[in-house]
Amino acid sequence: MDQQARDRIKKTGPASGARFEFSVTGMDCAGCAANVERALRKVPGVREAVVNLAAGRAAVLYDPGLAGPRDLAKAVRDAGYGVAASREAAEETADRDYRALRTSVVWGGLLALAIFLGSMRRWFPWMPAFLQDFRVLWALATPVQFGLGRRFYGAAWSALRRGTANMNTLVAVGTSAAYLFSAAATVFPGFFRRAGIEPQVYFDTSAVIIVLVLFGRMLEARARGKTTGAIRRLMGLQPRTARVLGPEGERETAIEEVRPGDVLVVRPGESIPVDGVILEGRTSVDESMITGESVPVDKGPGQEVVGATMNKWGSFRFRAVRVGQDTALARIIRLVEEAQGTKAPIQRLADVISARFVPAVIGAAVLTFAAWSLFGPPPRLVFALLNFVAVLIIACPCAMGLATPTAIMVATGRGAERGILIRSGESLETVHKVDTFVFDKTGTLTNGRPETTDVIPAAGVEPRLLLALAASVENGSEHPLGQAVVRRARADGVPVDAAGEFRALEGLGVEGLAAGRRVLIGSRRLVAGAGIDVAPLDGFAEKLAGEGKTVAYVAVDGRPAGLLGLADTLKAGAREAVAALRRSGRRVIMLTGDNSLTARALAAEAGIEEVRAEVLPADKAEVIRGLQADGRRVAMVGDGINDAPALVQADVGLALGTGADVAMASAGITLMSGDPGTVVAAVELGRRTIRTIRQNLFWAFAYNVIGIPVAAGALYPFFRILLDPMIASAAMALSSISVVGNSLRLRRARI
């Protein structure tokens, strides 16, 4: 399902649309996926249906008043395919099919080898005479044709009943032609001799082709299993049990039984079972699963912990807040599943061609047979048959069907490991095409909280004393600016004592006693109003204000003691991210509701030249719309609720995972770590993915463009070269495997 369809569901709600995603079994090629899509779209009430061959998943947008999951499942089964009850059941079915394919390849390979050696009597005259007997070869080929090959016949018949065709049709028709021709030559050799043709059999061709196709599917199944590894690894992170604290003490319970509000205990080295807030204890948590950052994060009372992250050294108790499908891990898994089940716009061409490809190939094969039967050299019938089979076998559309979904699946899995959650293939394709990046300021480029950036003492005052007195008084304040002063003191190793006679002066500042001295901290109006001459500090204050910083005057015992400069500081990596985007030729804009002076000062620090300041939340989307009207392809990077409209309006929205849930729900890509540097990583992942898809599509198209004429005998008039059907079968299998293998290279991409 494309991103627009998913957005429609979210905006309209279940009353006017519902989504059903499920696993489909029995699909072998792009034609199979197209058949399932057509069957689903014929169900009354279905608005959109997308089937992902690589993931084995179907996503359907439908009207619940006209259709339901049972109707959709019935349509898939009527089309000749299976429906798995769950992803786990689908994986079990896939594993079972893989083992069955492996067994078929082993037994079929042994039989095909014997048939091949017996058929090559000119090359292997030492082979036993009985193995060269046509009847023996027929007996050996029959179980391969109708035993191992029954899956092709069943799928081809199912497609024929619906008036469609797929890769199974090509294999069934091609191998049957070789088998039946050989059977006729075995039973009626005199008929051929009277026609001037020495009887020949091609049981080796049909048997080897079937085994090679099965072998290719076995390798594809194994490779496709690797592309879904990200989901399995994420699911494997979820702990199975939790230690719940009750009136009778601790008890171990299944993770499914944990409820919001339960108090849980986590010990060193254990995974945190669900999302919650620490009540008691301090620890260090490895959150690399969520953020992609390898450095553990210190946690204490009041701070949030995320389920499936690893507790490193401290024991603690916490209250469960989000459990089950509401946890961050469950949300990540859903986002990855949705992304892997979507199609990028670049896939549309492949889908259109694949849908018409099989009938066109059958037509080309029939024309090839007719042309060789009429104009070919003797024995014309033999040449016509071999080229007919070669065209059918080599023209496999599987590589085209796998070109895009395998790359998207691997890329979304790799992104999840890096803390980049991609909601759809469209977002992945669009992000690397963006020429304009618009960044929100607070919480996106900055840390989202004020920090004490400057400590400027008055003449004769020690900087550490100034900070110690100010922090001791502010320690009693709950104001963010006051807490910023306390954090700076502790970070610098300055002692922070308890203040006496603390009093908050609303809108002005605070006062109190620290180390026996009366301290006043606040605006210039507050300090000057107390009769203190602050004129010597005004020059420094104007400089700080010019940098967009908040200025706090400090007075001690009725005399000016200095200034504190406070500002929301730039995130580590923000400047490097902006520089990398600009080096790549992209335009970078800061969009904020803050005043112009503050915004421009911080933009200059980040290396951003273009600033749109004092923009109301409701107008942010309008700014994005204006850029798009100028022909720009725009990405919005934000984290707050006020960024949600702009995130939706942009060609692709990138939300920081440390921000508001509504922002993440509105964005196509979520950056779990909150690091602006991952914006560059997301762009690079998109670029590598689209490059891989283009490589896949090029070789898939080139393979068929070159292969079909060669199989039809285009080289024979010039070079006397014909393509053996067995070689065509091997090439067909290798084309699909090469596409999957090329996509798997993304697992090692450095982003």
XYZ file of C-alpha atoms in Angstrom:
751
model
C 0.000 0.000 0.000
C 1.474 3.396 -0.876
C 1.994 6.122 1.704
C -1.003 8.128 0.509
C -3.268 5.152 1.139
C -1.840 4.700 4.628
C -2.289 8.401 5.354
C -5.900 8.240 4.151
C -6.587 5.486 6.663
C -5.084 7.486 9.499
C -6.951 10.661 8.570
C -10.358 9.203 7.842
C -10.380 6.532 10.550
C -11.899 3.083 10.533
C -15.396 4.376 9.806
C -14.523 5.050 6.196
C -11.548 2.765 5.672
C -9.658 -0.065 7.308
C -6.332 -1.739 6.686
C -5.625 -5.454 6.754
C -2.134 -6.821 6.363
C -1.447 -10.551 6.222
C 1.001 -13.135 4.951
C 0.427 -14.912 1.632
C 1.995 -18.298 0.949
C 2.636 -20.122 -2.308
C 3.889 -17.149 -4.341
C 6.886 -17.977 -6.525
C 7.230 -15.070 -8.946
C 6.157 -11.539 -9.806
C 3.243 -12.943 -11.801
C 1.969 -14.674 -8.660
C 2.055 -11.388 -6.742
C 0.196 -9.664 -9.577
C -2.449 -12.415 -9.595
C -3.039 -12.020 -5.856
C -3.324 -8.241 -6.262
C -5.922 -8.644 -9.025
C -7.892 -11.138 -6.954
C -7.952 -8.796 -3.951
C -8.923 -5.749 -6.005
C -11.940 -7.616 -7.389
C -13.396 -7.974 -3.877
C -16.247 -5.440 -3.432
C -15.163 -2.633 -1.125
C -11.422 -2.978 -1.734
C -9.870 0.369 -2.603
C -6.229 -0.605 -2.852
C -4.217 -3.809 -2.613
C -0.462 -4.223 -2.753
C 1.362 -7.548 -2.585
C 5.047 -7.703 -1.740
C 6.625 -10.818 -3.249
C 9.857 -10.563 -1.268
C 8.086 -10.161 2.082
C 5.249 -12.550 1.209
C 2.816 -9.937 2.545
C -0.375 -8.317 1.290
C -1.640 -4.901 2.435
C -5.264 -4.020 1.676
C -7.248 -0.806 2.147
C -10.971 -1.610 2.170
C -14.412 -0.440 3.240
C -15.369 -2.514 6.322
C -19.032 -2.080 5.447
C -18.563 -4.027 2.212
C -15.708 -6.433 2.929
C -13.827 -8.035 5.794
C -10.666 -10.038 6.449
C -12.488 -13.297 5.704
C -13.524 -12.057 2.257
C -9.960 -11.021 1.509
C -8.536 -14.345 2.690
C -11.116 -16.230 0.606
C -10.164 -14.246 -2.502
C -6.511 -15.189 -2.015
C -7.335 -18.872 -1.511
C -9.661 -18.891 -4.530
C -6.760 -17.505 -6.531
C -4.768 -20.613 -5.648
C -2.590 -19.260 -2.829
C -2.525 -19.652 0.934
C -3.073 -17.273 3.852
C -1.015 -17.597 7.028
C -2.676 -16.887 10.367
C 0.350 -14.939 11.602
C 3.841 -13.881 10.642
C 5.183 -16.765 12.710
C 2.948 -19.204 10.814
C 4.111 -17.685 7.520
C 7.750 -18.127 8.544
C 7.062 -21.743 9.530
C 5.441 -22.333 6.140
C 8.387 -20.667 4.404
C 10.860 -22.822 6.347
C 8.856 -25.942 5.502
C 8.766 -24.968 1.820
C 12.503 -24.334 1.868
C 13.181 -27.785 3.321
C 10.826 -29.354 0.765
C 12.623 -27.520 -2.046
C 15.969 -28.673 -0.730
C 14.795 -32.280 -0.674
C 13.332 -31.970 -4.173
C 16.572 -30.491 -5.479
C 18.640 -33.339 -3.996
C 16.482 -36.167 -5.378
C 15.735 -34.362 -8.613
C 19.423 -33.591 -9.057
C 20.367 -37.251 -8.757
C 17.719 -38.302 -11.294
C 18.563 -35.435 -13.650
C 22.263 -36.328 -13.490
C 21.518 -39.930 -14.461
C 19.259 -38.780 -17.323
C 21.860 -36.285 -18.498
C 24.687 -38.842 -18.527
C 22.494 -41.383 -20.324
C 21.469 -38.822 -22.934
C 25.058 -37.799 -23.697
C 26.034 -41.205 -25.166
C 28.268 -39.508 -27.715
C 30.237 -37.841 -24.939
C 30.075 -40.710 -22.462
C 30.211 -43.960 -24.495
C 31.303 -45.844 -21.391
C 27.903 -45.352 -19.746
C 25.926 -48.580 -19.250
C 23.847 -49.494 -22.302
C 20.596 -49.729 -20.351
C 20.968 -46.088 -19.236
C 21.068 -45.034 -22.889
C 17.742 -46.740 -23.584
C 15.022 -44.156 -24.343
C 12.527 -46.105 -22.242
C 14.788 -46.037 -19.189
C 15.349 -42.329 -19.614
C 11.583 -41.883 -19.916
C 11.046 -43.822 -16.696
C 13.618 -41.695 -14.872
C 12.234 -38.412 -16.251
C 8.576 -39.083 -15.410
C 8.865 -38.678 -11.591
C 10.831 -35.480 -12.114
C 8.286 -34.110 -14.582
C 5.113 -34.981 -12.686
C 6.419 -35.492 -9.147
C 8.812 -32.646 -8.565
C 7.181 -30.594 -11.301
C 3.638 -30.923 -10.006
C 3.907 -27.547 -8.276
C 4.355 -25.907 -11.689
C 1.348 -27.690 -13.146
C -0.871 -26.873 -10.172
C 0.034 -23.192 -10.211
C -0.206 -22.966 -14.005
C -3.660 -24.593 -14.001
C -4.837 -22.269 -11.247
C -3.681 -19.266 -13.280
C -5.274 -20.629 -16.467
C -8.657 -20.982 -14.774
C -8.531 -17.278 -13.994
C -7.417 -16.376 -17.498
C -3.917 -15.354 -16.409
C -0.404 -16.716 -16.714
C 2.773 -16.604 -14.637
C 6.260 -18.040 -14.422
C 4.834 -21.450 -13.550
C 3.016 -21.370 -16.891
C 6.285 -20.835 -18.727
C 8.001 -23.723 -16.934
C 5.031 -26.076 -17.298
C 4.555 -25.382 -21.020
C 8.262 -25.437 -21.852
C 9.199 -28.631 -20.004
C 6.001 -30.378 -21.107
C 6.846 -29.648 -24.725
C 10.304 -31.202 -24.329
C 8.939 -34.160 -22.328
C 6.021 -34.948 -24.662
C 8.185 -34.612 -27.767
C 10.668 -37.067 -26.225
C 7.896 -39.444 -25.161
C 6.514 -39.427 -28.714
C 9.995 -40.157 -30.111
C 10.262 -43.084 -27.654
C 6.855 -44.612 -28.419
C 6.633 -43.817 -32.162
C 10.218 -43.767 -33.516
C 8.994 -45.023 -36.918
C 6.844 -41.940 -37.419
C 9.893 -39.701 -37.105
C 12.056 -41.879 -39.374
C 9.398 -41.823 -42.094
C 9.518 -38.024 -41.843
C 13.281 -38.134 -42.365
C 14.086 -37.276 -38.759
C 16.265 -39.465 -36.576
C 14.393 -39.874 -33.253
C 15.938 -37.893 -30.422
C 14.841 -37.400 -26.840
C 15.192 -34.368 -24.617
C 14.251 -35.847 -21.276
C 17.473 -34.375 -19.925
C 16.322 -30.902 -20.980
C 12.971 -31.093 -19.159
C 14.430 -32.766 -16.057
C 17.426 -30.465 -15.690
C 15.267 -27.376 -16.273
C 12.852 -28.399 -13.517
C 15.707 -29.089 -11.099
C 17.459 -25.826 -11.939
C 14.269 -23.794 -11.476
C 13.664 -25.519 -8.129
C 17.290 -24.899 -7.183
C 16.921 -21.207 -8.046
C 13.758 -20.956 -5.961
C 15.499 -22.683 -3.075
C 18.302 -20.116 -3.167
C 15.785 -17.283 -3.518
C 13.865 -18.584 -0.496
C 17.055 -18.704 1.520
C 18.108 -15.219 0.425
C 14.648 -13.762 1.015
C 14.769 -15.228 4.497
C 17.838 -13.102 5.175
C 16.020 -9.926 4.112
C 13.379 -10.469 6.837
C 16.055 -10.922 9.491
C 15.571 -7.365 10.804
C 12.005 -8.143 11.907
C 13.058 -11.395 13.556
C 15.945 -9.703 15.357
C 13.671 -6.937 16.606
C 11.097 -9.447 17.820
C 13.851 -11.415 19.507
C 14.772 -8.372 21.612
C 11.479 -8.523 23.500
C 11.928 -10.237 26.904
C 9.628 -13.188 27.539
C 9.106 -12.537 31.257
C 9.073 -9.652 33.744
C 9.643 -9.422 37.494
C 6.549 -7.723 38.994
C 6.556 -6.330 42.542
C 3.379 -7.106 44.453
C 2.178 -7.224 48.093
C 3.707 -10.675 48.471
C 7.017 -9.576 46.988
C 8.583 -10.183 43.588
C 7.064 -12.671 41.171
C 8.060 -13.605 37.652
C 5.264 -13.379 35.107
C 4.812 -13.601 31.353
C 5.386 -10.313 29.549
C 1.825 -10.475 28.151
C 0.411 -10.232 31.689
C 2.127 -6.944 32.569
C -0.331 -4.050 32.833
C 0.190 -0.256 32.904
C 0.787 0.844 36.484
C 2.542 -2.354 37.566
C 5.803 -1.863 39.448
C 8.624 -3.940 37.995
C 12.138 -4.775 39.170
C 15.137 -4.936 36.836
C 18.544 -6.239 37.858
C 21.967 -5.732 36.251
C 22.393 -7.426 32.873
C 18.650 -7.869 32.288
C 16.515 -6.494 29.461
C 13.937 -3.930 30.484
C 10.576 -5.626 29.825
C 8.299 -2.663 28.923
C 8.337 1.127 28.673
C 8.069 2.992 31.951
C 9.384 5.566 34.451
C 12.008 4.841 37.110
C 10.710 5.101 40.681
C 13.764 4.073 42.670
C 17.431 3.388 41.921
C 20.030 4.566 39.440
C 21.544 2.721 36.516
C 23.125 2.931 33.084
C 21.077 1.690 30.115
C 22.278 0.554 26.697
C 19.702 2.166 24.379
C 21.502 1.377 21.123
C 18.492 -0.665 20.008
C 16.424 2.532 20.003
C 18.904 5.301 19.313
C 21.705 3.572 17.421
C 24.149 5.122 19.926
C 26.570 2.702 21.594
C 27.287 4.835 24.711
C 25.095 3.812 27.695
C 22.802 6.487 29.166
C 22.655 7.185 32.920
C 19.141 6.966 34.335
C 17.576 7.892 37.655
C 14.188 8.468 39.333
C 11.695 10.251 37.115
C 13.441 9.311 33.875
C 11.922 7.083 31.213
C 13.211 3.650 30.245
C 12.356 1.827 27.044
C 11.393 -1.822 26.797
C 13.938 -4.247 25.272
C 16.881 -1.952 26.085
C 19.626 -3.459 28.252
C 20.186 -2.538 31.904
C 23.955 -2.415 32.420
C 24.839 -2.235 36.106
C 22.276 -0.861 38.567
C 19.129 -2.409 40.022
C 16.008 -0.270 39.906
C 12.247 -0.273 40.189
C 10.008 1.349 37.610
C 6.344 1.805 36.850
C 5.047 0.308 33.590
C 3.562 2.969 31.311
C 3.308 1.359 27.853
C 2.924 -2.376 27.394
C 2.158 -4.831 24.597
C 1.581 -3.187 21.237
C 2.052 0.300 22.708
C 5.764 -0.068 23.528
C 8.467 1.667 21.525
C 9.753 -1.711 20.292
C 6.293 -2.743 19.044
C 5.992 0.595 17.270
C 9.388 0.109 15.628
C 8.390 -3.373 14.454
C 5.136 -2.024 12.991
C 6.952 0.745 11.154
C 9.503 -1.672 9.692
C 6.742 -4.121 8.683
C 4.778 -1.338 6.999
C 7.841 -0.076 5.163
C 8.779 -3.559 3.965
C 5.256 -4.077 2.671
C 5.174 -0.924 0.553
C 6.257 -0.160 -2.977
C 8.475 2.670 -4.085
C 7.286 4.686 -7.102
C 10.233 3.330 -9.068
C 8.616 -0.113 -8.910
C 5.578 0.902 -10.951
C 7.381 0.402 -14.256
C 8.461 -3.084 -13.219
C 4.901 -3.927 -12.123
C 3.401 -2.796 -15.433
C 5.915 -4.794 -17.452
C 5.654 -7.904 -15.255
C 1.850 -7.929 -15.570
C 2.054 -8.100 -19.372
C 5.277 -10.019 -19.630
C 4.194 -13.662 -19.434
C 1.524 -13.477 -22.181
C 4.018 -11.604 -24.375
C 6.655 -14.294 -23.771
C 4.233 -17.082 -24.657
C 3.380 -15.214 -27.837
C 7.079 -14.793 -28.663
C 7.691 -18.491 -28.013
C 4.833 -19.496 -30.346
C 6.180 -17.195 -33.079
C 9.653 -18.679 -32.564
C 8.283 -22.203 -32.942
C 6.347 -21.265 -36.075
C 9.305 -19.464 -37.677
C 11.731 -22.348 -37.084
C 9.154 -24.906 -38.198
C 8.733 -23.092 -41.518
C 12.146 -21.622 -42.250
C 14.644 -23.394 -40.006
C 17.268 -25.942 -41.116
C 16.492 -29.633 -40.809
C 15.438 -31.166 -38.540
C 13.119 -28.170 -38.292
C 10.810 -29.644 -35.685
C 13.687 -30.326 -33.314
C 15.135 -26.828 -33.689
C 11.674 -25.293 -33.339
C 11.027 -27.229 -30.127
C 14.380 -26.383 -28.513
C 14.094 -22.673 -29.254
C 10.458 -22.650 -28.139
C 11.465 -24.139 -24.775
C 14.500 -21.843 -24.432
C 12.380 -18.701 -24.929
C 9.828 -19.833 -22.355
C 12.448 -20.702 -19.760
C 14.832 -17.766 -20.070
C 12.124 -15.094 -19.901
C 11.537 -15.273 -16.161
C 10.013 -12.071 -14.738
C 11.093 -12.987 -11.205
C 14.163 -10.760 -11.278
C 12.000 -7.747 -12.158
C 9.534 -8.603 -9.427
C 12.288 -8.912 -6.826
C 14.341 -5.877 -7.909
C 12.580 -3.284 -5.753
C 11.064 -5.113 -2.747
C 14.235 -6.939 -1.776
C 16.230 -3.694 -1.771
C 13.564 -1.902 0.285
C 13.351 -4.758 2.766
C 17.095 -4.861 3.325
C 17.353 -1.056 3.509
C 14.564 -0.673 6.057
C 16.141 -3.398 8.172
C 19.547 -1.714 7.962
C 17.951 1.628 8.797
C 16.232 0.144 11.864
C 19.587 -1.114 13.119
C 20.927 2.454 12.761
C 17.912 4.004 14.508
C 16.304 5.206 11.257
C 12.718 3.982 10.938
C 11.363 4.261 7.411
C 7.589 4.177 7.092
C 7.378 3.498 3.351
C 9.361 2.772 0.237
C 8.160 6.100 -1.131
C 9.834 7.975 1.747
C 13.042 6.058 1.159
C 13.020 6.960 -2.521
C 12.040 10.595 -1.968
C 14.539 11.527 0.752
C 17.566 11.213 -1.503
C 15.895 13.417 -4.153
C 15.244 16.287 -1.731
C 16.968 19.548 -2.656
C 15.759 21.642 0.311
C 15.958 20.651 3.982
C 13.927 22.705 6.452
C 14.932 22.294 10.116
C 12.897 23.235 13.140
C 15.109 24.874 15.770
C 14.087 23.954 19.308
C 14.563 20.259 20.053
C 15.726 19.513 16.514
C 18.907 21.488 15.983
C 19.110 22.370 19.680
C 18.885 20.266 22.828
C 15.479 21.727 23.625
C 16.408 23.054 27.041
C 18.397 26.103 28.174
C 22.000 25.779 29.294
C 24.285 28.232 31.014
C 26.682 29.218 28.263
C 28.463 32.218 29.819
C 29.609 33.113 33.364
C 30.885 36.710 33.405
C 31.981 37.964 36.852
C 32.167 41.608 37.822
C 35.537 43.096 38.720
C 37.038 41.441 41.796
C 34.635 38.447 41.790
C 35.846 34.892 41.246
C 33.925 33.064 38.462
C 33.534 29.891 40.586
C 32.206 31.918 43.522
C 29.701 33.678 41.257
C 28.481 30.346 39.901
C 28.399 28.700 43.353
C 26.282 31.458 44.904
C 23.909 31.652 41.933
C 23.464 27.875 41.705
C 22.850 27.506 45.448
C 19.982 29.990 45.275
C 18.602 28.596 41.987
C 18.689 25.085 43.476
C 15.403 25.939 45.127
C 13.802 27.030 41.846
C 11.822 24.852 39.476
C 12.259 27.286 36.585
C 14.136 25.805 33.549
C 16.599 28.724 33.586
C 17.355 28.140 37.255
C 17.910 24.436 36.672
C 20.288 25.320 33.833
C 22.450 27.263 36.290
C 22.492 24.301 38.699
C 23.474 21.890 35.918
C 26.364 24.129 34.859
C 27.673 24.316 38.416
C 27.572 20.572 38.884
C 29.153 19.976 35.499
C 32.034 22.317 36.490
C 32.449 20.666 39.874
C 31.264 23.757 41.759
C 29.627 22.983 45.159
C 25.887 23.664 45.339
C 24.512 24.275 48.841
C 21.001 24.678 50.145
C 19.823 28.290 50.162
C 17.934 29.936 52.961
C 15.030 32.356 52.783
C 14.464 31.411 49.137
C 11.847 33.467 47.373
C 10.717 33.384 43.741
C 9.860 36.792 42.313
C 7.365 35.984 39.586
C 8.453 37.221 36.182
C 11.567 38.864 37.577
C 13.915 36.344 39.222
C 14.787 34.806 42.617
C 16.532 35.762 45.853
C 17.900 33.921 48.860
C 20.761 33.412 51.312
C 23.798 31.366 50.220
C 26.914 30.971 52.379
C 25.515 33.729 54.613
C 25.279 36.204 51.747
C 22.142 37.654 50.181
C 21.942 36.859 46.490
C 19.601 38.399 43.910
C 19.330 36.869 40.427
C 17.100 38.022 37.592
C 16.375 40.684 35.032
C 18.050 44.054 34.863
C 14.822 45.651 36.083
C 14.853 43.483 39.196
C 18.445 44.255 40.147
C 18.321 47.933 39.209
C 15.014 48.267 41.049
C 16.798 47.120 44.193
C 18.986 50.219 43.945
C 22.044 48.396 42.586
C 24.192 50.110 39.946
C 24.488 47.597 37.069
C 25.838 50.020 34.471
C 29.336 48.401 34.452
C 27.718 45.145 33.284
C 25.464 46.579 30.566
C 28.074 46.311 27.792
C 28.545 42.611 28.421
C 24.762 42.162 28.662
C 24.222 43.799 25.263
C 26.811 41.489 23.704
C 25.088 38.377 25.116
C 21.682 39.643 23.995
C 23.093 40.225 20.519
C 23.975 36.528 20.406
C 20.355 35.645 21.149
C 20.993 34.656 24.762
C 18.934 35.290 27.863
C 20.831 37.479 30.350
C 20.552 37.077 34.132
C 22.080 39.751 36.400
C 23.544 38.557 39.720
C 23.930 40.827 42.754
C 25.501 39.824 46.103
C 24.982 41.796 49.294
C 23.710 44.771 47.328
C 26.585 44.927 44.848
C 26.746 43.757 41.177
C 28.495 40.347 41.047
C 28.238 39.442 37.373
C 26.162 38.068 34.536
C 24.945 34.641 33.427
C 24.216 33.967 29.764
C 21.666 31.238 29.042
C 20.599 29.737 25.738
C 19.282 26.603 24.125
C 22.515 25.048 22.845
C 23.187 23.416 19.527
C 23.112 19.623 19.479
C 26.364 17.784 18.944
C 26.562 16.885 15.282
C 24.113 19.548 14.102
C 26.763 21.742 12.510
C 28.393 18.742 10.788
C 25.004 17.593 9.464
C 24.223 21.022 8.014
C 27.684 21.238 6.461
C 27.309 17.785 4.868
C 23.939 18.702 3.357
C 25.268 21.976 1.987
C 28.340 20.269 0.517
C 26.005 17.987 -1.395
C 24.402 21.062 -2.997
C 21.241 21.092 -0.914
C 19.559 24.196 0.443
C 19.198 24.328 4.263
C 16.639 26.565 6.024
C 15.858 27.081 9.702
C 12.138 27.457 10.453
C 11.194 28.570 13.970
C 8.713 30.501 16.029
C 11.498 32.107 18.085
C 12.457 35.755 17.724
C 14.645 36.659 14.803
C 17.679 37.676 16.869
C 17.902 34.373 18.738
C 17.161 32.346 15.626
C 19.804 34.048 13.507
C 22.454 33.748 16.192
C 21.918 30.012 16.510
C 21.608 29.574 12.721
C 25.001 31.225 12.300
C 26.471 28.800 14.830
C 24.946 25.875 12.914
C 26.166 27.158 9.559
C 22.676 27.980 8.239
C 22.376 31.178 6.225
C 18.632 31.190 5.529
C 16.278 31.689 8.481
C 12.489 31.978 8.668
C 11.827 33.208 12.223
C 8.741 34.169 14.259
C 6.611 31.752 12.222
C 3.430 30.605 13.958
C 2.834 26.825 14.121
C -0.155 27.128 11.808
C 1.992 28.909 9.218
C 4.851 26.398 9.083
C 3.031 24.218 6.554
C 2.400 27.318 4.443
C 6.147 28.000 4.294
C 6.715 24.425 3.060
C 3.924 24.858 0.514
C 5.533 28.045 -0.776
C 8.875 26.315 -1.301
C 7.125 23.512 -3.188
C 5.334 26.067 -5.353
C 8.787 27.338 -6.350
C 9.621 23.869 -7.653
C 11.617 22.717 -4.639
C 11.483 19.146 -3.347
C 11.295 19.695 0.414
C 12.110 17.649 3.521
C 10.934 18.899 6.906
C 12.907 17.897 10.009
C 11.068 18.456 13.294
C 10.137 17.011 16.658
C 7.174 18.891 18.118
C 3.421 18.814 17.884
C 3.588 22.194 16.140
C 5.742 20.614 13.409
C 3.164 17.948 12.477
C 1.371 19.951 9.715
C 4.691 20.848 8.090
C 5.891 17.245 8.327
C 2.775 16.089 6.463
C 2.971 18.896 3.879
C 6.629 18.220 3.024
C 7.582 15.767 0.289
C 9.098 13.714 3.083
C 8.958 14.377 6.810
C 11.739 13.373 9.206
C 10.733 13.325 12.873
C 13.085 12.950 15.799
C 12.194 9.996 17.988
C 12.903 12.088 21.091
C 9.986 14.363 20.216
C 6.204 14.207 20.281
C 4.349 11.072 19.169
C 2.149 13.080 16.806
C 5.254 14.342 15.000
C 6.474 10.770 14.484
C 3.028 9.690 13.305
C 3.065 12.501 10.724
C 6.526 11.763 9.330
C 7.684 9.298 6.715
C 10.982 8.704 8.524
C 11.655 8.649 12.274
C 15.173 9.286 13.635
C 15.144 7.486 16.963
C 18.366 8.934 18.367
C 17.351 12.572 17.982
C 20.750 13.256 16.413
C 20.523 15.634 13.419
C 23.451 13.701 11.935
C 21.132 10.793 11.196
C 19.397 13.031 8.636
C 22.526 12.689 6.517
C 22.557 8.935 7.187
C 18.925 8.668 6.026
C 19.751 10.552 2.815
C 22.719 8.271 2.188
C 20.631 5.156 2.848
C 18.018 6.405 0.380
C 20.689 7.128 -2.218
C 22.276 3.694 -1.864
C 18.890 1.969 -1.952
C 17.711 3.688 -5.127
C 21.085 3.026 -6.749
C 20.711 -0.653 -5.860
C 17.145 -0.757 -7.221
C 18.262 0.846 -10.470
C 21.080 -1.673 -10.778
C 18.615 -4.488 -10.150
C 16.112 -3.206 -12.690
C 18.779 -2.539 -15.285
C 20.156 -6.064 -15.139
C 16.683 -7.609 -14.947
C 15.533 -5.702 -18.050
C 18.848 -6.153 -19.859
C 18.799 -9.864 -19.137
C 15.418 -10.271 -20.805
C 16.092 -7.853 -23.661
C 19.247 -9.792 -24.570
C 18.191 -13.264 -23.484
C 14.896 -13.644 -25.358
C 16.271 -12.894 -28.863
C 19.264 -15.179 -28.222
C 16.944 -17.946 -27.023
C 14.773 -17.439 -30.100
C 17.805 -18.107 -32.292
C 18.735 -14.600 -33.403
C 22.438 -15.512 -33.428
C 22.019 -18.693 -35.454
C 21.992 -17.133 -38.959
C 25.288 -15.330 -38.225
C 27.239 -17.537 -35.825
C 25.370 -20.867 -35.849
C 24.814 -20.430 -32.071
C 21.707 -21.739 -30.337
C 20.940 -21.393 -26.639
C 20.492 -24.735 -24.930
C 17.297 -24.706 -22.797
C 19.289 -26.007 -19.821
C 21.651 -23.048 -20.023
C 18.633 -20.752 -20.337
C 17.211 -22.267 -17.150
C 20.454 -21.780 -15.253
C 20.694 -18.166 -16.465
C 17.112 -17.521 -15.408
C 17.789 -18.777 -11.879
C 21.016 -16.823 -11.604
C 19.317 -13.579 -12.665
C 16.934 -13.740 -9.697
C 19.669 -14.771 -7.293
C 21.922 -11.948 -8.469
C 19.169 -9.397 -7.836
C 18.629 -10.656 -4.286
C 22.380 -10.854 -3.689
C 22.896 -7.296 -4.917
C 20.176 -6.083 -2.551
C 21.753 -7.904 0.380
C 24.865 -5.754 -0.035
C 22.876 -2.976 1.628
C 23.180 -4.871 4.906
C 26.829 -3.806 4.997
C 26.207 -0.208 3.910
C 28.080 2.369 5.975
C 25.617 5.091 6.878
